[in-house]
mmCIF file of C-alpha atoms in Angstrom:
data_model
loop_
_atom_site.group_PDB
_atom_site.id
_atom_site.type_symbol
_atom_site.label_atom_id
_atom_site.label_comp_id
_atom_site.label_asym_id
_atom_site.label_seq_id
_atom_site.Cartn_x
_atom_site.Cartn_y
_atom_site.Cartn_z
ATOM 1 C CA MET A 27 93.198 78.802 116.465
ATOM 2 C CA ALA A 28 92.237 81.304 119.137
ATOM 3 C CA GLY A 29 91.622 85.035 119.383
ATOM 4 C CA ILE A 30 93.798 86.950 121.853
ATOM 5 C CA PRO A 31 92.303 90.311 122.887
ATOM 6 C CA GLY A 32 94.068 93.496 123.797
ATOM 7 C CA LEU A 33 97.212 95.295 122.804
ATOM 8 C CA PHE A 34 99.231 92.156 123.610
ATOM 9 C CA LEU A 35 98.161 90.454 120.387
ATOM 10 C CA PHE A 36 98.907 93.478 118.290
ATOM 11 C CA LEU A 37 102.393 93.769 119.762
ATOM 12 C CA LEU A 38 102.830 90.070 119.104
ATOM 13 C CA LEU A 39 101.804 90.518 115.489
ATOM 14 C CA LEU A 40 104.136 93.472 115.035
ATOM 15 C CA LEU A 41 106.963 91.310 116.273
ATOM 16 C CA ILE A 42 106.115 88.323 114.048
ATOM 17 C CA CYS A 43 109.528 87.205 113.018
ATOM 18 C CA ALA A 44 110.880 85.725 109.857
ATOM 19 C CA VAL A 45 112.429 82.327 110.342
ATOM 20 C CA GLY A 46 116.081 82.426 109.365
ATOM 21 C CA GLN A 47 116.080 85.989 108.127
ATOM 22 C CA GLY A 48 119.500 86.838 109.432
ATOM 23 C CA ARG A 49 121.644 88.069 106.591
ATOM 24 C CA PRO A 50 124.281 85.454 105.740
ATOM 25 C CA TYR A 51 127.682 86.441 104.460
ATOM 26 C CA GLY A 52 129.910 84.912 101.839
ATOM 27 C CA ALA A 53 130.654 85.025 98.161
ATOM 28 C CA HIS A 54 127.755 82.696 97.289
ATOM 29 C CA TRP A 55 125.069 84.383 99.389
ATOM 30 C CA LYS A 56 121.716 84.897 97.637
ATOM 31 C CA PRO A 57 119.048 87.349 98.820
ATOM 32 C CA THR A 58 116.434 84.859 100.027
ATOM 33 C CA TRP A 59 112.704 85.225 100.686
ATOM 34 C CA PRO A 60 112.182 84.931 104.460
ATOM 35 C CA THR A 61 109.669 82.435 105.845
ATOM 36 C CA TYR A 62 107.118 84.224 108.029
ATOM 37 C CA ARG A 63 104.781 83.018 110.749
ATOM 38 C CA LEU A 64 101.615 84.698 109.576
ATOM 39 C CA PRO A 65 98.444 85.737 111.403
ATOM 40 C CA VAL A 66 94.956 84.980 110.128
ATOM 41 C CA VAL A 67 92.413 87.679 109.222
ATOM 42 C CA LEU A 68 88.883 86.252 108.923
ATOM 43 C CA PRO A 69 85.452 87.816 108.286
ATOM 44 C CA GLN A 70 83.200 87.863 111.366
ATOM 45 C CA SER A 71 80.067 89.671 110.210
ATOM 46 C CA THR A 72 78.805 91.436 107.093
ATOM 47 C CA LEU A 73 76.107 94.084 106.778
ATOM 48 C CA SER A 74 74.615 95.871 103.794
ATOM 49 C CA LEU A 75 75.256 99.578 103.244
ATOM 50 C CA ALA A 76 73.424 102.184 101.186
ATOM 51 C CA LYS A 77 74.556 102.575 97.598
ATOM 52 C CA PRO A 78 77.313 105.200 97.227
ATOM 53 C CA ASP A 79 76.871 108.297 95.072
ATOM 54 C CA PHE A 80 80.108 107.919 93.021
ATOM 55 C CA GLU A 81 80.673 111.689 93.074
ATOM 56 C CA ALA A 82 84.340 111.946 94.025
ATOM 57 C CA GLU A 83 86.821 113.219 91.473
ATOM 58 C CA ALA A 84 89.566 110.733 90.654
ATOM 59 C CA LYS A 85 92.919 111.755 92.138
ATOM 60 C CA LEU A 86 95.960 110.174 90.537
ATOM 61 C CA GLU A 87 98.149 110.915 93.541
ATOM 62 C CA VAL A 88 97.814 111.515 97.257
ATOM 63 C CA SER A 89 100.119 113.472 99.509
ATOM 64 C CA SER A 90 100.942 113.606 103.206
ATOM 65 C CA SER A 91 103.450 115.502 105.317
ATOM 66 C CA CYS A 92 103.800 112.794 107.979
ATOM 67 C CA GLY A 93 107.203 111.294 107.204
ATOM 68 C CA PRO A 94 109.254 108.464 108.708
ATOM 69 C CA GLN A 95 109.942 110.157 112.054
ATOM 70 C CA CYS A 96 106.323 111.259 112.329
ATOM 71 C CA HIS A 97 105.145 107.686 111.773
ATOM 72 C CA LYS A 98 107.736 106.154 114.077
ATOM 73 C CA GLY A 99 106.671 108.515 116.860
ATOM 74 C CA THR A 100 102.970 107.705 116.596
ATOM 75 C CA PRO A 101 101.556 105.453 119.361
ATOM 76 C CA LEU A 102 100.760 101.912 118.306
ATOM 77 C CA PRO A 103 97.080 101.273 117.583
ATOM 78 C CA THR A 104 95.243 98.913 119.889
ATOM 79 C CA TYR A 105 94.075 95.472 118.850
ATOM 80 C CA GLU A 106 90.494 96.757 118.456
ATOM 81 C CA GLU A 107 91.703 99.647 116.292
ATOM 82 C CA VAL A 108 93.665 97.287 114.048
ATOM 83 C CA LYS A 109 90.579 95.095 113.616
ATOM 84 C CA GLN A 110 88.637 98.193 112.594
ATOM 85 C CA TYR A 111 91.322 99.272 110.098
ATOM 86 C CA LEU A 112 91.388 95.804 108.520
ATOM 87 C CA SER A 113 87.612 95.591 108.241
ATOM 88 C CA TYR A 114 86.604 96.421 104.702
ATOM 89 C CA GLU A 115 84.004 97.603 102.241
ATOM 90 C CA THR A 116 83.060 95.568 99.177
ATOM 91 C CA LEU A 117 81.530 97.320 96.169
ATOM 92 C CA TYR A 118 79.710 95.229 93.571
ATOM 93 C CA ALA A 119 79.154 95.966 89.880
ATOM 94 C CA ASN A 120 75.429 96.606 90.470
ATOM 95 C CA GLY A 121 76.285 99.462 92.842
ATOM 96 C CA SER A 122 75.476 97.640 96.072
ATOM 97 C CA ARG A 123 78.055 97.505 98.855
ATOM 98 C CA THR A 124 78.693 95.765 102.153
ATOM 99 C CA GLU A 125 80.872 96.273 105.213
ATOM 100 C CA THR A 126 82.678 93.266 106.719
ATOM 101 C CA GLN A 127 84.089 93.186 110.252
ATOM 102 C CA VAL A 128 87.089 90.912 110.781
ATOM 103 C CA GLY A 129 88.817 88.989 113.537
ATOM 104 C CA ILE A 130 92.588 88.565 113.892
ATOM 105 C CA TYR A 131 93.962 85.227 115.039
ATOM 106 C CA VAL A 132 97.258 83.467 115.600
ATOM 107 C CA LEU A 133 97.517 79.763 114.836
ATOM 108 C CA SER A 134 98.599 77.790 117.894
ATOM 109 C CA SER A 135 101.440 75.833 116.110
ATOM 110 C CA GLY A 136 102.465 109.057 112.328
ATOM 111 C CA ARG A 137 100.452 110.645 110.957
ATOM 112 C CA GLY A 138 99.007 113.476 109.372
ATOM 113 C CA GLU A 139 99.788 117.076 110.188
ATOM 114 C CA SER A 140 100.020 119.381 107.234
ATOM 115 C CA SER A 141 103.225 121.367 106.815
ATOM 116 C CA GLY A 142 101.474 123.889 104.591
ATOM 117 C CA LYS A 143 104.310 123.673 102.083
ATOM 118 C CA SER A 144 103.503 123.518 98.391
ATOM 119 C CA ARG A 145 104.602 120.316 96.727
ATOM 120 C CA ARG A 146 106.188 119.791 93.353
ATOM 121 C CA LYS A 147 103.861 118.753 90.609
ATOM 122 C CA ARG A 148 106.612 116.608 89.164
ATOM 123 C CA GLN A 149 107.927 113.726 91.203
ATOM 124 C CA ILE A 150 111.249 113.573 89.346
ATOM 125 C CA TYR A 151 114.544 113.606 91.249
ATOM 126 C CA GLY A 152 117.385 115.125 89.216
ATOM 127 C CA TYR A 153 117.909 113.259 85.944
ATOM 128 C CA ASP A 154 114.749 111.417 84.878
ATOM 129 C CA SER A 155 115.708 107.760 85.281
ATOM 130 C CA ARG A 156 112.476 106.187 84.015
ATOM 131 C CA PHE A 157 112.452 103.819 81.043
ATOM 132 C CA SER A 158 109.530 103.663 78.616
ATOM 133 C CA ILE A 159 108.974 100.038 77.608
ATOM 134 C CA PHE A 160 108.427 99.669 73.864
ATOM 135 C CA GLY A 161 107.792 96.653 71.667
ATOM 136 C CA LYS A 162 105.470 93.714 72.144
ATOM 137 C CA ASP A 163 108.406 91.433 72.947
ATOM 138 C CA PHE A 164 108.785 93.337 76.231
ATOM 139 C CA LEU A 165 105.292 94.661 76.916
ATOM 140 C CA LEU A 166 103.640 91.261 76.492
ATOM 141 C CA ASN A 167 106.231 89.387 78.546
ATOM 142 C CA TYR A 168 106.603 88.955 82.295
ATOM 143 C CA PRO A 169 107.033 90.978 84.479
ATOM 144 C CA PHE A 170 105.904 93.989 82.399
ATOM 145 C CA SER A 171 102.761 92.175 81.232
ATOM 146 C CA THR A 172 101.458 92.138 84.833
ATOM 147 C CA SER A 173 100.963 95.929 84.777
ATOM 148 C CA VAL A 174 97.454 97.045 83.803
ATOM 149 C CA LYS A 175 95.652 100.373 83.530
ATOM 150 C CA LEU A 176 92.505 101.316 85.441
ATOM 151 C CA SER A 177 89.744 103.263 83.695
ATOM 152 C CA THR A 178 90.020 105.843 86.510
ATOM 153 C CA GLY A 179 93.572 106.623 85.332
ATOM 154 C CA CYS A 180 95.770 104.663 87.754
ATOM 155 C CA THR A 181 97.894 101.528 87.402
ATOM 156 C CA GLY A 182 97.276 98.064 88.838
ATOM 157 C CA THR A 183 99.122 94.740 88.973
ATOM 158 C CA LEU A 184 97.857 91.235 88.220
ATOM 159 C CA VAL A 185 98.201 89.182 91.420
ATOM 160 C CA ALA A 186 95.929 86.215 90.602
ATOM 161 C CA GLU A 187 93.900 84.795 87.700
ATOM 162 C CA LYS A 188 91.066 87.300 88.243
ATOM 163 C CA HIS A 189 92.520 89.818 90.686
ATOM 164 C CA VAL A 190 94.286 93.192 90.410
ATOM 165 C CA LEU A 191 96.050 94.995 93.264
ATOM 166 C CA THR A 192 96.028 98.789 93.193
ATOM 167 C CA ALA A 193 95.902 101.877 95.455
ATOM 168 C CA ALA A 194 92.680 102.595 97.331
ATOM 169 C CA HIS A 195 92.730 106.269 96.315
ATOM 170 C CA CYS A 196 92.346 105.192 92.680
ATOM 171 C CA ILE A 197 88.735 104.184 93.392
ATOM 172 C CA HIS A 198 87.844 105.861 96.714
ATOM 173 C CA ASP A 199 88.778 109.322 98.007
ATOM 174 C CA GLY A 200 88.379 108.367 101.675
ATOM 175 C CA LYS A 201 84.751 109.524 101.813
ATOM 176 C CA THR A 202 83.079 108.010 98.775
ATOM 177 C CA TYR A 203 83.845 106.212 95.513
ATOM 178 C CA VAL A 204 85.214 108.121 92.551
ATOM 179 C CA LYS A 205 83.265 108.739 89.383
ATOM 180 C CA GLY A 206 83.336 105.743 87.065
ATOM 181 C CA THR A 207 83.996 103.171 89.792
ATOM 182 C CA GLN A 208 80.612 101.509 89.341
ATOM 183 C CA LYS A 209 81.628 100.690 85.762
ATOM 184 C CA LEU A 210 85.298 100.233 86.552
ATOM 185 C CA ARG A 211 87.381 98.521 83.862
ATOM 186 C CA VAL A 212 90.919 97.211 83.697
ATOM 187 C CA GLY A 213 92.944 97.680 80.488
ATOM 188 C CA PHE A 214 95.457 95.176 79.085
ATOM 189 C CA LEU A 215 97.959 96.327 76.464
ATOM 190 C CA LYS A 216 97.756 94.273 73.286
ATOM 191 C CA PRO A 217 99.230 94.779 69.818
ATOM 192 C CA LYS A 218 97.150 96.549 67.202
ATOM 193 C CA PHE A 219 97.801 95.208 63.709
ATOM 194 C CA LYS A 220 97.541 96.611 60.238
ATOM 195 C CA ASP A 221 95.910 94.664 57.412
ATOM 196 C CA GLY A 222 93.577 92.851 59.807
ATOM 197 C CA GLY A 223 96.377 90.721 61.254
ATOM 198 C CA ARG A 224 95.594 88.918 64.472
ATOM 199 C CA ARG A 225 98.751 87.350 65.866
ATOM 200 C CA ALA A 226 102.281 88.587 66.269
ATOM 201 C CA ASN A 227 103.688 85.296 64.951
ATOM 202 C CA ASP A 228 101.506 85.138 61.829
ATOM 203 C CA SER A 229 103.477 84.598 58.638
ATOM 204 C CA SER A 230 101.228 87.121 56.913
ATOM 205 C CA SER A 231 102.194 90.717 56.239
ATOM 206 C CA ALA A 232 100.438 91.937 59.368
ATOM 207 C CA VAL A 233 102.679 94.468 61.092
ATOM 208 C CA PRO A 234 102.028 95.804 64.607
ATOM 209 C CA GLU A 235 100.998 99.422 64.255
ATOM 210 C CA LYS A 236 100.907 100.240 67.960
ATOM 211 C CA MET A 237 99.647 98.876 71.221
ATOM 212 C CA LYS A 238 96.049 99.281 72.338
ATOM 213 C CA PHE A 239 94.097 98.510 75.500
ATOM 214 C CA GLN A 240 91.632 95.663 75.733
ATOM 215 C CA TRP A 241 89.277 96.201 78.677
ATOM 216 C CA ILE A 242 87.710 93.818 81.204
ATOM 217 C CA ARG A 243 84.959 94.903 83.600
ATOM 218 C CA VAL A 244 85.449 94.657 87.362
ATOM 219 C CA LYS A 245 83.050 92.433 89.306
ATOM 220 C CA ARG A 246 83.763 93.778 92.802
ATOM 221 C CA THR A 247 86.300 95.773 94.806
ATOM 222 C CA HIS A 248 87.607 95.558 98.384
ATOM 223 C CA VAL A 249 88.864 98.644 100.267
ATOM 224 C CA PRO A 250 90.108 98.479 103.894
ATOM 225 C CA LYS A 251 88.289 100.668 106.395
ATOM 226 C CA GLY A 252 91.682 102.001 107.474
ATOM 227 C CA TRP A 253 91.683 104.036 104.266
ATOM 228 C CA ILE A 254 88.158 105.359 104.623
ATOM 229 C CA LYS A 255 88.063 108.708 106.397
ATOM 230 C CA GLY A 256 85.966 108.892 109.537
ATOM 231 C CA ASN A 257 87.407 105.591 110.720
ATOM 232 C CA ALA A 258 91.138 106.209 110.427
ATOM 233 C CA ASN A 259 91.803 109.543 108.776
ATOM 234 C CA ASP A 260 94.958 110.162 110.806
ATOM 235 C CA ILE A 261 97.014 107.202 109.596
ATOM 236 C CA GLY A 262 98.135 108.692 106.305
ATOM 237 C CA MET A 263 98.868 106.312 103.477
ATOM 238 C CA ASP A 264 99.198 103.158 105.598
ATOM 239 C CA TYR A 265 96.051 101.547 104.169
ATOM 240 C CA ASP A 266 96.119 102.943 100.634
ATOM 241 C CA TYR A 267 95.499 99.637 98.833
ATOM 242 C CA ALA A 268 92.549 97.898 97.206
ATOM 243 C CA LEU A 269 91.840 94.626 95.427
ATOM 244 C CA LEU A 270 89.753 94.342 92.260
ATOM 245 C CA GLU A 271 88.105 91.120 91.102
ATOM 246 C CA LEU A 272 87.548 90.873 87.332
ATOM 247 C CA LYS A 273 84.426 89.444 85.727
ATOM 248 C CA LYS A 274 86.511 86.884 83.851
ATOM 249 C CA PRO A 275 90.078 85.481 83.981
ATOM 250 C CA HIS A 276 92.709 87.558 82.184
ATOM 251 C CA LYS A 277 94.782 84.512 81.050
ATOM 252 C CA ARG A 278 98.147 86.160 81.706
ATOM 253 C CA LYS A 279 100.957 85.226 84.041
ATOM 254 C CA PHE A 280 100.540 87.136 87.304
ATOM 255 C CA MET A 281 102.888 88.116 90.120
ATOM 256 C CA LYS A 282 102.259 86.755 93.621
ATOM 257 C CA ILE A 283 102.132 89.010 96.644
ATOM 258 C CA GLY A 284 104.649 88.612 99.466
ATOM 259 C CA VAL A 285 105.379 90.069 102.883
ATOM 260 C CA SER A 286 107.736 93.028 102.586
ATOM 261 C CA PRO A 287 111.148 92.165 104.075
ATOM 262 C CA PRO A 288 113.148 94.894 105.859
ATOM 263 C CA SER A 289 114.848 97.144 103.316
ATOM 264 C CA LYS A 290 118.300 95.964 104.387
ATOM 265 C CA GLN A 291 117.369 92.480 103.125
ATOM 266 C CA LEU A 292 116.268 93.663 99.672
ATOM 267 C CA PRO A 293 118.740 92.933 96.849
ATOM 268 C CA GLY A 294 120.889 96.051 96.748
ATOM 269 C CA GLY A 295 118.311 97.752 98.985
ATOM 270 C CA ARG A 296 116.390 98.405 95.776
ATOM 271 C CA ILE A 297 112.782 98.179 94.566
ATOM 272 C CA HIS A 298 111.193 98.090 91.077
ATOM 273 C CA PHE A 299 107.807 99.038 89.599
ATOM 274 C CA SER A 300 106.146 99.814 86.261
ATOM 275 C CA GLY A 301 103.184 102.112 85.685
ATOM 276 C CA TYR A 302 101.258 104.255 83.233
ATOM 277 C CA ASP A 303 102.629 107.704 84.120
ATOM 278 C CA ASN A 304 100.346 110.349 82.652
ATOM 279 C CA ASP A 305 103.183 112.412 81.149
ATOM 280 C CA ARG A 306 103.891 109.508 78.764
ATOM 281 C CA PRO A 307 100.396 108.574 77.549
ATOM 282 C CA GLY A 308 100.043 105.058 76.198
ATOM 283 C CA ASN A 309 103.500 104.059 77.451
ATOM 284 C CA LEU A 310 104.348 101.628 80.215
ATOM 285 C CA VAL A 311 107.152 103.183 82.268
ATOM 286 C CA TYR A 312 109.617 101.121 84.329
ATOM 287 C CA ARG A 313 111.899 102.374 87.102
ATOM 288 C CA PHE A 314 114.014 101.150 90.003
ATOM 289 C CA CYS A 315 115.678 102.913 92.918
ATOM 290 C CA ASP A 316 117.031 102.532 96.434
ATOM 291 C CA VAL A 317 114.830 102.595 99.519
ATOM 292 C CA LYS A 318 115.768 105.665 101.580
ATOM 293 C CA ASP A 319 113.816 104.936 104.760
ATOM 294 C CA GLU A 320 111.007 102.749 106.052
ATOM 295 C CA THR A 321 108.405 102.387 108.768
ATOM 296 C CA TYR A 322 106.370 99.317 109.638
ATOM 297 C CA ASP A 323 103.769 100.291 106.998
ATOM 298 C CA LEU A 324 105.609 102.413 104.420
ATOM 299 C CA LEU A 325 108.676 102.465 102.167
ATOM 300 C CA TYR A 326 110.197 105.875 101.387
ATOM 301 C CA GLN A 327 112.099 106.184 98.112
ATOM 302 C CA GLN A 328 112.867 108.624 95.320
ATOM 303 C CA CYS A 329 111.907 106.576 92.290
ATOM 304 C CA ASP A 330 110.963 108.996 89.527
ATOM 305 C CA ALA A 331 107.195 108.852 89.052
ATOM 306 C CA GLN A 332 104.247 110.883 87.810
ATOM 307 C CA PRO A 333 100.501 110.765 88.552
ATOM 308 C CA GLY A 334 99.064 107.705 86.854
ATOM 309 C CA ALA A 335 101.758 105.443 88.284
ATOM 310 C CA SER A 336 99.811 105.260 91.562
ATOM 311 C CA GLY A 337 98.664 101.720 92.298
ATOM 312 C CA SER A 338 101.712 100.121 90.659
ATOM 313 C CA GLY A 339 102.935 96.968 92.349
ATOM 314 C CA VAL A 340 106.357 97.428 93.946
ATOM 315 C CA TYR A 341 108.356 94.229 93.556
ATOM 316 C CA VAL A 342 111.719 92.589 94.160
ATOM 317 C CA ARG A 343 113.361 89.389 92.922
ATOM 318 C CA MET A 344 114.766 87.040 95.549
ATOM 319 C CA TRP A 345 115.748 83.403 95.939
ATOM 320 C CA LYS A 346 112.974 80.945 96.883
ATOM 321 C CA ARG A 347 114.750 78.347 98.982
ATOM 322 C CA GLN A 348 111.975 75.722 98.943
ATOM 323 C CA GLN A 349 111.681 75.674 95.135
ATOM 324 C CA GLN A 350 115.358 76.475 94.508
ATOM 325 C CA LYS A 351 114.553 79.262 92.059
ATOM 326 C CA TRP A 352 114.449 83.047 91.727
ATOM 327 C CA GLU A 353 111.013 84.596 92.160
ATOM 328 C CA ARG A 354 109.568 88.093 91.917
ATOM 329 C CA LYS A 355 106.874 89.112 94.397
ATOM 330 C CA ILE A 356 104.822 92.244 94.994
ATOM 331 C CA ILE A 357 105.855 93.635 98.392
ATOM 332 C CA GLY A 358 104.092 97.001 98.229
ATOM 333 C CA ILE A 359 101.808 99.371 96.341
ATOM 334 C CA PHE A 360 103.033 102.734 95.059
ATOM 335 C CA SER A 361 100.875 105.366 96.716
ATOM 336 C CA GLY A 362 102.105 108.886 96.095
ATOM 337 C CA HIS A 363 104.169 111.827 97.246
ATOM 338 C CA GLN A 364 105.196 113.204 100.631
ATOM 339 C CA TRP A 365 106.881 116.349 101.811
ATOM 340 C CA VAL A 366 108.824 115.470 104.947
ATOM 341 C CA ASP A 367 110.512 117.747 107.471
ATOM 342 C CA VAL A 368 114.032 116.317 107.906
ATOM 343 C CA ASN A 369 116.048 118.095 110.597
ATOM 344 C CA GLY A 370 114.201 121.327 109.955
ATOM 345 C CA SER A 371 114.446 121.297 106.168
ATOM 346 C CA PRO A 372 111.808 119.995 103.738
ATOM 347 C CA GLN A 373 112.569 116.856 101.759
ATOM 348 C CA ASP A 374 110.274 115.003 99.412
ATOM 349 C CA PHE A 375 109.808 111.279 98.898
ATOM 350 C CA ASN A 376 107.659 108.973 96.865
ATOM 351 C CA VAL A 377 105.948 106.459 99.111
ATOM 352 C CA ALA A 378 104.846 102.826 98.808
ATOM 353 C CA VAL A 379 102.534 100.965 101.173
ATOM 354 C CA ARG A 380 104.288 97.850 102.499
ATOM 355 C CA ILE A 381 102.525 94.493 102.501
ATOM 356 C CA THR A 382 102.875 93.628 106.187
ATOM 357 C CA PRO A 383 101.986 90.189 107.627
ATOM 358 C CA LEU A 384 98.490 91.441 108.518
ATOM 359 C CA LYS A 385 97.908 93.040 105.124
ATOM 360 C CA TYR A 386 99.192 89.908 103.408
ATOM 361 C CA ALA A 387 96.736 87.783 105.401
ATOM 362 C CA GLN A 388 93.879 90.113 104.449
ATOM 363 C CA ILE A 389 94.689 90.477 100.742
ATOM 364 C CA CYS A 390 95.429 86.767 100.377
ATOM 365 C CA TYR A 391 92.071 85.904 101.949
ATOM 366 C CA TRP A 392 90.339 88.277 99.527
ATOM 367 C CA ILE A 393 91.985 86.371 96.685
ATOM 368 C CA LYS A 394 91.805 82.775 97.938
ATOM 369 C CA GLY A 395 88.782 82.780 100.243
ATOM 370 C CA ASN A 396 90.551 80.248 102.501
ATOM 371 C CA TYR A 397 93.058 81.177 105.203
ATOM 372 C CA LEU A 398 94.751 77.779 104.882
ATOM 373 C CA ASP A 399 96.009 78.920 101.480
ATOM 374 C CA CYS A 400 97.542 82.025 103.051
ATOM 375 C CA ARG A 401 100.051 80.549 105.469
ATOM 376 C CA GLU A 402 103.168 81.373 103.457
ATOM 377 C CA GLY A 403 104.119 84.973 102.784
#
């Protein structure tokens, strides 16, 4: 494994290809997960930082006016800039924090001008196509059971036995951590029973009254420096993701992360996600929609969503050739809303951050702690 300096490596990483990702034709074709040649993102040095003040107000959505054409027209960052964006802060439950610089390796085998236009408070496109998920038989079963609520008001997704993927803005406003992050908790919907009943399959007269949240404290959080203003405040939503590590295992089935394929390879060109939209308190809300446009880092779509859904894991279901089975994977994180100037007229989108090969390598390392376990995206 060797480091390759300069813009050459970054261009190489951008062009990392999926083996056999050409779209086959025929009546029996199945949308198949591509096999990627992935880079490696490894910690190089770690230093301690002063404790944050936790004074930022929680924002349940972020907005940007830099749309697809704006992003596509932005010069590529250099290798050194990418290393800086993928470096990260870690916040611990005792309030201490560190900054870790990373290296990017290959195994030898637009952004941000404000349009000044007011944005809609509702992110609903025509008829509201969201579905509230009711009943323990759905809420407690996969994939809906992987959606969790953050105590700061956002949504997250279970991606490992002790890890939750969410949006960075749910815990950090780009300058400092939001109020409540030091005692951050993750909520799991569970049935609340009458008559002291404990289990849904008890033969007693216990009847579910409603669902309630059971909370688990967060042990530490990771936020990429690309999100933190002062380092990369001109790259919009590209790095709006964070990983939370719980203090104890959640004991639920989780959804693995995967590298985001091009939208044309997605089944029906469509994505799915579930979140805790704040206009339907206490309800888990599911939606799906077509991808309208994409850049290397972002997916643009018009899935109906409200604040509170930020941080939801965007997923698709595709065929896993090696295991000969269908599998859902998280390919992005729902971030927020954008007004975009399209041919001189304003158009609005909801935006998801794509899990690129580099982001996959980083997030997977945060989860596994061993790059050898992160070779398949």
